[in-house]
PDB file of C-alpha atoms in Angstrom:
ATOM      1  CA  UNK A1139     341.675-125.119 178.281  1.00  0.00           C
ATOM      2  CA  UNK A1140     339.836-122.501 180.407  1.00  0.00           C
ATOM      3  CA  UNK A1141     336.359-123.487 180.926  1.00  0.00           C
ATOM      4  CA  UNK A1142     333.813-120.252 181.847  1.00  0.00           C
ATOM      5  CA  UNK A1143     330.572-120.964 183.615  1.00  0.00           C
ATOM      6  CA  UNK A1144     327.941-118.402 183.449  1.00  0.00           C
ATOM      7  CA  UNK A1145     325.413-117.656 186.467  1.00  0.00           C
ATOM      8  CA  UNK A1146     322.308-117.596 186.613  1.00  0.00           C
ATOM      9  CA  UNK A1147     321.074-119.536 183.554  1.00  0.00           C
ATOM     10  CA  UNK A1148     318.086-117.421 183.207  1.00  0.00           C
ATOM     11  CA  UNK A1149     317.231-113.985 184.682  1.00  0.00           C
ATOM     12  CA  UNK A1150     313.791-112.944 185.018  1.00  0.00           C
ATOM     13  CA  UNK A1151     313.312-109.003 185.237  1.00  0.00           C
ATOM     14  CA  UNK A1152     311.511-105.861 184.708  1.00  0.00           C
ATOM     15  CA  UNK A1153     312.129-103.017 182.371  1.00  0.00           C
ATOM     16  CA  UNK A1154     314.226-100.625 184.662  1.00  0.00           C
ATOM     17  CA  UNK A1155     315.577-103.136 187.027  1.00  0.00           C
ATOM     18  CA  UNK A1156     319.159-103.760 187.304  1.00  0.00           C
ATOM     19  CA  UNK A1157     320.588-107.057 185.770  1.00  0.00           C
ATOM     20  CA  UNK A1158     324.162-108.461 187.195  1.00  0.00           C
ATOM     21  CA  UNK A1159     325.540-111.540 185.142  1.00  0.00           C
ATOM     22  CA  UNK A1160     328.350-113.554 186.312  1.00  0.00           C
ATOM     23  CA  UNK A1161     331.127-115.227 184.363  1.00  0.00           C
ATOM     24  CA  UNK A1162     333.352-117.504 186.240  1.00  0.00           C
ATOM     25  CA  UNK A1163     336.822-119.148 184.424  1.00  0.00           C
ATOM     26  CA  UNK A1164     338.282-122.329 185.587  1.00  0.00           C
ATOM     27  CA  UNK A1165     341.746-120.691 185.528  1.00  0.00           C
ATOM     28  CA  UNK A1166     342.922-117.230 185.611  1.00  0.00           C
ATOM     29  CA  UNK A1167     342.019-115.543 182.389  1.00  0.00           C
ATOM     30  CA  UNK A1168     345.309-113.849 180.630  1.00  0.00           C
ATOM     31  CA  UNK A1169     345.534-110.013 181.080  1.00  0.00           C
ATOM     32  CA  UNK A1170     341.845-110.067 181.429  1.00  0.00           C
ATOM     33  CA  UNK A1171     340.797-110.746 178.060  1.00  0.00           C
ATOM     34  CA  UNK A1172     337.390-111.098 178.960  1.00  0.00           C
ATOM     35  CA  UNK A1173     334.750-110.017 176.202  1.00  0.00           C
ATOM     36  CA  UNK A1174     330.797-109.888 176.732  1.00  0.00           C
ATOM     37  CA  UNK A1175     328.621-110.481 173.790  1.00  0.00           C
ATOM     38  CA  UNK A1176     324.954-109.488 173.527  1.00  0.00           C
ATOM     39  CA  UNK A1177     322.707-111.864 171.044  1.00  0.00           C
ATOM     40  CA  UNK A1178     319.246-111.643 169.871  1.00  0.00           C
ATOM     41  CA  UNK A1179     317.500-114.509 168.168  1.00  0.00           C
ATOM     42  CA  UNK A1180     317.938-114.675 164.381  1.00  0.00           C
ATOM     43  CA  UNK A1181     321.209-112.200 164.667  1.00  0.00           C
ATOM     44  CA  UNK A1182     324.734-112.587 165.383  1.00  0.00           C
ATOM     45  CA  UNK A1183     326.163-111.607 168.517  1.00  0.00           C
ATOM     46  CA  UNK A1184     327.353-108.187 169.358  1.00  0.00           C
ATOM     47  CA  UNK A1185     330.469-107.270 171.087  1.00  0.00           C
ATOM     48  CA  UNK A1186     329.494-105.162 174.346  1.00  0.00           C
ATOM     49  CA  UNK A1187     332.716-105.028 176.573  1.00  0.00           C
ATOM     50  CA  UNK A1188     336.037-106.121 175.849  1.00  0.00           C
ATOM     51  CA  UNK A1189     339.228-106.357 178.266  1.00  0.00           C
ATOM     52  CA  UNK A1190     336.626-107.086 180.989  1.00  0.00           C
ATOM     53  CA  UNK A1191     335.642-103.075 181.395  1.00  0.00           C
ATOM     54  CA  UNK A1192     335.972-101.379 178.136  1.00  0.00           C
ATOM     55  CA  UNK A1193     332.916-100.897 176.531  1.00  0.00           C
ATOM     56  CA  UNK A1194     333.025-101.482 172.410  1.00  0.00           C
ATOM     57  CA  UNK A1195     331.860 -98.723 170.014  1.00  0.00           C
ATOM     58  CA  UNK A1196     328.444 -97.616 170.503  1.00  0.00           C
ATOM     59  CA  UNK A1197     327.489 -99.458 173.382  1.00  0.00           C
ATOM     60  CA  UNK A1198     325.434 -97.304 175.821  1.00  0.00           C
ATOM     61  CA  UNK A1199     327.039 -96.583 179.450  1.00  0.00           C
ATOM     62  CA  UNK A1200     324.197 -98.632 181.292  1.00  0.00           C
ATOM     63  CA  UNK A1201     326.254-101.707 180.145  1.00  0.00           C
ATOM     64  CA  UNK A1202     329.297-101.984 182.542  1.00  0.00           C
ATOM     65  CA  UNK A1203     331.931-104.826 183.048  1.00  0.00           C
ATOM     66  CA  UNK A1204     333.927-105.487 185.904  1.00  0.00           C
ATOM     67  CA  UNK A1205     336.520-108.167 187.362  1.00  0.00           C
ATOM     68  CA  UNK A1206     339.771-109.736 187.324  1.00  0.00           C
ATOM     69  CA  UNK A1207     341.509-113.132 187.442  1.00  0.00           C
ATOM     70  CA  UNK A1208     338.807-115.670 187.403  1.00  0.00           C
ATOM     71  CA  UNK A1209     335.384-113.571 188.118  1.00  0.00           C
ATOM     72  CA  UNK A1210     333.849-111.172 186.028  1.00  0.00           C
ATOM     73  CA  UNK A1211     330.746-109.283 185.950  1.00  0.00           C
ATOM     74  CA  UNK A1212     328.287-107.313 183.376  1.00  0.00           C
ATOM     75  CA  UNK A1213     326.033-105.304 185.122  1.00  0.00           C
ATOM     76  CA  UNK A1214     323.054-103.317 183.084  1.00  0.00           C
ATOM     77  CA  UNK A1215     322.191-100.347 185.302  1.00  0.00           C
ATOM     78  CA  UNK A1216     318.430-100.172 183.882  1.00  0.00           C
ATOM     79  CA  UNK A1217     316.961-102.674 181.414  1.00  0.00           C
ATOM     80  CA  UNK A1218     315.719-101.129 178.367  1.00  0.00           C
ATOM     81  CA  UNK A1219     313.218-103.395 176.328  1.00  0.00           C
ATOM     82  CA  UNK A1220     315.711-103.986 173.828  1.00  0.00           C
ATOM     83  CA  UNK A1221     318.145-105.510 176.304  1.00  0.00           C
ATOM     84  CA  UNK A1222     316.263-108.810 176.686  1.00  0.00           C
ATOM     85  CA  UNK A1223     318.581-111.163 175.006  1.00  0.00           C
ATOM     86  CA  UNK A1224     321.131-113.795 175.536  1.00  0.00           C
ATOM     87  CA  UNK A1225     324.730-112.620 176.834  1.00  0.00           C
ATOM     88  CA  UNK A1226     327.639-114.830 176.499  1.00  0.00           C
ATOM     89  CA  UNK A1227     331.014-114.047 177.998  1.00  0.00           C
ATOM     90  CA  UNK A1228     334.266-115.098 175.934  1.00  0.00           C
ATOM     91  CA  UNK A1229     338.158-115.566 177.203  1.00  0.00           C
ATOM     92  CA  UNK A1230     341.165-114.849 175.236  1.00  0.00           C
ATOM     93  CA  UNK A1231     339.272-114.772 171.788  1.00  0.00           C
ATOM     94  CA  UNK A1232     338.507-118.445 172.567  1.00  0.00           C
ATOM     95  CA  UNK A1233     335.901-120.152 174.370  1.00  0.00           C
ATOM     96  CA  UNK A1234     332.689-118.691 175.622  1.00  0.00           C
ATOM     97  CA  UNK A1235     330.620-119.300 178.507  1.00  0.00           C
ATOM     98  CA  UNK A1236     327.392-120.984 178.220  1.00  0.00           C
ATOM     99  CA  UNK A1237     325.243-118.103 178.156  1.00  0.00           C
ATOM    100  CA  UNK A1238     322.673-116.418 180.556  1.00  0.00           C
ATOM    101  CA  UNK A1239     319.140-115.392 179.299  1.00  0.00           C
ATOM    102  CA  UNK A1240     317.587-112.103 180.266  1.00  0.00           C
ATOM    103  CA  UNK A1241     313.916-112.575 180.290  1.00  0.00           C
ATOM    104  CA  UNK A1242     310.792-110.269 180.576  1.00  0.00           C
ATOM    105  CA  UNK A1243     309.154-111.207 184.133  1.00  0.00           C
TER     106      UNK A1243
ATOM    107  CA  UNK B  87     332.123 -99.456 158.155  1.00  0.00           C
ATOM    108  CA  UNK B  88     333.406-103.134 156.886  1.00  0.00           C
ATOM    109  CA  UNK B  89     330.851-105.744 156.821  1.00  0.00           C
ATOM    110  CA  UNK B  90     331.624-109.480 156.655  1.00  0.00           C
ATOM    111  CA  UNK B  91     329.899-111.189 153.796  1.00  0.00           C
ATOM    112  CA  UNK B  92     329.495-115.020 154.190  1.00  0.00           C
ATOM    113  CA  UNK B  93     328.707-117.592 151.545  1.00  0.00           C
ATOM    114  CA  UNK B  94     325.213-119.186 151.382  1.00  0.00           C
ATOM    115  CA  UNK B  95     323.123-122.214 153.140  1.00  0.00           C
ATOM    116  CA  UNK B  96     324.516-125.465 152.554  1.00  0.00           C
ATOM    117  CA  UNK B  97     322.867-129.166 152.954  1.00  0.00           C
ATOM    118  CA  UNK B  98     325.721-131.850 153.175  1.00  0.00           C
ATOM    119  CA  UNK B  99     325.816-135.497 153.661  1.00  0.00           C
ATOM    120  CA  UNK B 100     327.173-137.282 156.730  1.00  0.00           C
ATOM    121  CA  UNK B 101     330.959-137.741 155.575  1.00  0.00           C
ATOM    122  CA  UNK B 102     331.127-135.283 153.401  1.00  0.00           C
ATOM    123  CA  UNK B 103     332.995-131.832 153.616  1.00  0.00           C
ATOM    124  CA  UNK B 104     331.866-128.196 153.682  1.00  0.00           C
ATOM    125  CA  UNK B 105     333.630-125.076 153.036  1.00  0.00           C
ATOM    126  CA  UNK B 106     332.223-121.619 153.663  1.00  0.00           C
ATOM    127  CA  UNK B 107     334.019-118.458 152.968  1.00  0.00           C
ATOM    128  CA  UNK B 108     333.823-114.943 154.466  1.00  0.00           C
ATOM    129  CA  UNK B 109     334.850-111.660 152.731  1.00  0.00           C
ATOM    130  CA  UNK B 110     334.648-107.880 153.558  1.00  0.00           C
ATOM    131  CA  UNK B 111     332.433-105.739 151.937  1.00  0.00           C
ATOM    132  CA  UNK B 112     334.143-102.300 150.679  1.00  0.00           C
ATOM    133  CA  UNK B 113     337.544-103.598 151.966  1.00  0.00           C
ATOM    134  CA  UNK B 114     340.667-106.003 152.778  1.00  0.00           C
ATOM    135  CA  UNK B 115     341.240-107.972 155.760  1.00  0.00           C
ATOM    136  CA  UNK B 116     344.080-105.958 156.444  1.00  0.00           C
ATOM    137  CA  UNK B 117     345.845-107.587 159.513  1.00  0.00           C
ATOM    138  CA  UNK B 118     342.924-108.784 161.419  1.00  0.00           C
ATOM    139  CA  UNK B 119     342.397-112.178 162.528  1.00  0.00           C
ATOM    140  CA  UNK B 120     339.275-113.804 161.451  1.00  0.00           C
ATOM    141  CA  UNK B 121     337.916-116.432 163.144  1.00  0.00           C
ATOM    142  CA  UNK B 122     334.903-118.759 162.952  1.00  0.00           C
ATOM    143  CA  UNK B 123     332.335-119.452 165.723  1.00  0.00           C
ATOM    144  CA  UNK B 124     329.447-122.090 165.253  1.00  0.00           C
ATOM    145  CA  UNK B 125     325.772-122.227 166.878  1.00  0.00           C
ATOM    146  CA  UNK B 126     324.010-125.435 166.860  1.00  0.00           C
ATOM    147  CA  UNK B 127     320.368-124.793 166.904  1.00  0.00           C
ATOM    148  CA  UNK B 128     319.216-123.734 170.237  1.00  0.00           C
ATOM    149  CA  UNK B 129     322.814-124.066 171.712  1.00  0.00           C
ATOM    150  CA  UNK B 130     325.600-121.684 172.585  1.00  0.00           C
ATOM    151  CA  UNK B 131     328.731-120.150 170.801  1.00  0.00           C
ATOM    152  CA  UNK B 132     331.406-122.691 170.053  1.00  0.00           C
ATOM    153  CA  UNK B 133     334.837-121.147 168.586  1.00  0.00           C
ATOM    154  CA  UNK B 134     336.478-123.276 165.961  1.00  0.00           C
ATOM    155  CA  UNK B 135     339.578-121.299 165.348  1.00  0.00           C
ATOM    156  CA  UNK B 136     341.099-118.422 163.603  1.00  0.00           C
ATOM    157  CA  UNK B 137     343.479-117.119 160.957  1.00  0.00           C
ATOM    158  CA  UNK B 138     345.828-114.030 160.317  1.00  0.00           C
ATOM    159  CA  UNK B 139     345.409-113.820 156.550  1.00  0.00           C
ATOM    160  CA  UNK B 140     348.433-111.484 156.405  1.00  0.00           C
ATOM    161  CA  UNK B 141     351.043-113.945 158.037  1.00  0.00           C
ATOM    162  CA  UNK B 142     348.848-117.180 157.064  1.00  0.00           C
ATOM    163  CA  UNK B 143     349.030-118.364 160.925  1.00  0.00           C
ATOM    164  CA  UNK B 144     346.104-120.611 161.890  1.00  0.00           C
ATOM    165  CA  UNK B 145     345.041-122.060 165.183  1.00  0.00           C
ATOM    166  CA  UNK B 146     342.131-124.217 165.833  1.00  0.00           C
ATOM    167  CA  UNK B 147     340.168-125.101 168.919  1.00  0.00           C
ATOM    168  CA  UNK B 148     341.450-128.578 170.214  1.00  0.00           C
ATOM    169  CA  UNK B 149     338.034-130.084 169.791  1.00  0.00           C
ATOM    170  CA  UNK B 150     338.088-129.583 165.775  1.00  0.00           C
ATOM    171  CA  UNK B 151     342.176-130.197 165.296  1.00  0.00           C
ATOM    172  CA  UNK B 152     342.479-132.067 162.279  1.00  0.00           C
ATOM    173  CA  UNK B 153     338.985-132.094 161.393  1.00  0.00           C
ATOM    174  CA  UNK B 154     339.026-128.067 160.298  1.00  0.00           C
ATOM    175  CA  UNK B 155     341.144-126.018 157.680  1.00  0.00           C
ATOM    176  CA  UNK B 156     340.999-122.338 157.549  1.00  0.00           C
ATOM    177  CA  UNK B 157     342.661-120.496 154.989  1.00  0.00           C
ATOM    178  CA  UNK B 158     342.851-117.073 153.398  1.00  0.00           C
ATOM    179  CA  UNK B 159     343.243-115.883 149.922  1.00  0.00           C
ATOM    180  CA  UNK B 160     344.997-112.746 149.852  1.00  0.00           C
ATOM    181  CA  UNK B 161     344.245-111.490 146.153  1.00  0.00           C
ATOM    182  CA  UNK B 162     340.600-111.996 147.008  1.00  0.00           C
ATOM    183  CA  UNK B 163     340.511-111.005 150.479  1.00  0.00           C
ATOM    184  CA  UNK B 164     338.607-113.866 151.271  1.00  0.00           C
ATOM    185  CA  UNK B 165     338.889-116.309 154.353  1.00  0.00           C
ATOM    186  CA  UNK B 166     337.615-120.230 154.126  1.00  0.00           C
ATOM    187  CA  UNK B 167     336.467-122.500 156.643  1.00  0.00           C
ATOM    188  CA  UNK B 168     336.546-126.174 155.752  1.00  0.00           C
ATOM    189  CA  UNK B 169     334.782-128.936 157.862  1.00  0.00           C
ATOM    190  CA  UNK B 170     335.334-132.445 156.927  1.00  0.00           C
ATOM    191  CA  UNK B 171     333.639-135.854 158.017  1.00  0.00           C
ATOM    192  CA  UNK B 172     330.914-134.042 158.490  1.00  0.00           C
ATOM    193  CA  UNK B 173     328.163-135.544 161.138  1.00  0.00           C
ATOM    194  CA  UNK B 174     324.540-134.573 162.249  1.00  0.00           C
ATOM    195  CA  UNK B 175     325.813-132.793 165.438  1.00  0.00           C
ATOM    196  CA  UNK B 176     327.536-130.220 162.845  1.00  0.00           C
ATOM    197  CA  UNK B 177     324.353-128.929 161.998  1.00  0.00           C
ATOM    198  CA  UNK B 178     324.595-125.462 162.787  1.00  0.00           C
ATOM    199  CA  UNK B 179     325.066-121.697 162.253  1.00  0.00           C
ATOM    200  CA  UNK B 180     328.550-121.246 161.138  1.00  0.00           C
ATOM    201  CA  UNK B 181     329.651-117.632 161.706  1.00  0.00           C
ATOM    202  CA  UNK B 182     333.176-115.461 160.646  1.00  0.00           C
ATOM    203  CA  UNK B 183     334.083-112.632 162.848  1.00  0.00           C
ATOM    204  CA  UNK B 184     336.896-110.231 163.075  1.00  0.00           C
ATOM    205  CA  UNK B 185     339.454-110.004 165.807  1.00  0.00           C
ATOM    206  CA  UNK B 186     338.860-106.285 167.079  1.00  0.00           C
ATOM    207  CA  UNK B 187     342.456-105.261 167.804  1.00  0.00           C
ATOM    208  CA  UNK B 188     344.146-107.258 164.975  1.00  0.00           C
ATOM    209  CA  UNK B 189     344.369-110.475 166.775  1.00  0.00           C
ATOM    210  CA  UNK B 190     341.471-112.465 168.344  1.00  0.00           C
ATOM    211  CA  UNK B 191     342.551-111.739 172.151  1.00  0.00           C
ATOM    212  CA  UNK B 192     340.558-109.154 172.894  1.00  0.00           C
ATOM    213  CA  UNK B 193     336.843-110.154 171.245  1.00  0.00           C
ATOM    214  CA  UNK B 194     335.311-109.783 167.923  1.00  0.00           C
ATOM    215  CA  UNK B 195     333.830-106.486 166.844  1.00  0.00           C
ATOM    216  CA  UNK B 196     332.298-107.613 163.238  1.00  0.00           C
ATOM    217  CA  UNK B 197     330.608-110.722 162.610  1.00  0.00           C
ATOM    218  CA  UNK B 198     329.230-112.162 159.498  1.00  0.00           C
ATOM    219  CA  UNK B 199     325.497-113.191 158.680  1.00  0.00           C
ATOM    220  CA  UNK B 200     325.851-116.716 159.183  1.00  0.00           C
ATOM    221  CA  UNK B 201     325.886-119.576 157.033  1.00  0.00           C
ATOM    222  CA  UNK B 202     323.660-122.355 158.051  1.00  0.00           C
ATOM    223  CA  UNK B 203     325.102-126.018 157.549  1.00  0.00           C
ATOM    224  CA  UNK B 204     322.425-128.729 157.648  1.00  0.00           C
ATOM    225  CA  UNK B 205     324.153-132.241 158.147  1.00  0.00           C
ATOM    226  CA  UNK B 206     321.412-134.767 157.006  1.00  0.00           C
ATOM    227  CA  UNK B 207     321.240-138.254 154.935  1.00  0.00           C
TER     228      UNK B 207
END
């Protein structure tokens, strides 16, 4: 079973700053089936990125995903107030990483 | 836009079972895989398993093998998740979610509202 680790656990940033979130897999992720989600308190997760780098429908272009194999990155180019949330990566539609909380500094 | 509508809050005793339903509003599942993900209070997301309702093929996370059963009723376009031998650690919000590209590999694009299951004596 592939285990995902995310870093950092918490990211403290100000609106307008750039956020870089990392997701590392214990083995290569098949065909780069790596997805990123955003979750706010009391809400279901929202799909941001699929296939490691493709934005889901309606997702602003300040969100971008890169990476392949075992190392993946989610970048938020300029943080908007609504972007402060927890972000999870997921591989092959199964296991999730533990999450990265992006909080207001 | 299709939405997934789940059944309501459940309170169960340890050792019992719970069955949660998930149904699309205004449509059918078609050939999309439906998965179940749970989230314990203050914790992360945990994939439990999924089913393709058309082919009736289900697969489960190793952790839940033997304790979870996911089924589909094609006549009502409803997917069910039943978890047995409940313990306090099963207290969580249970979500159903749709596989974006038909199967689950490419992530989940539509999520249900979540069902809170509390296990307590």
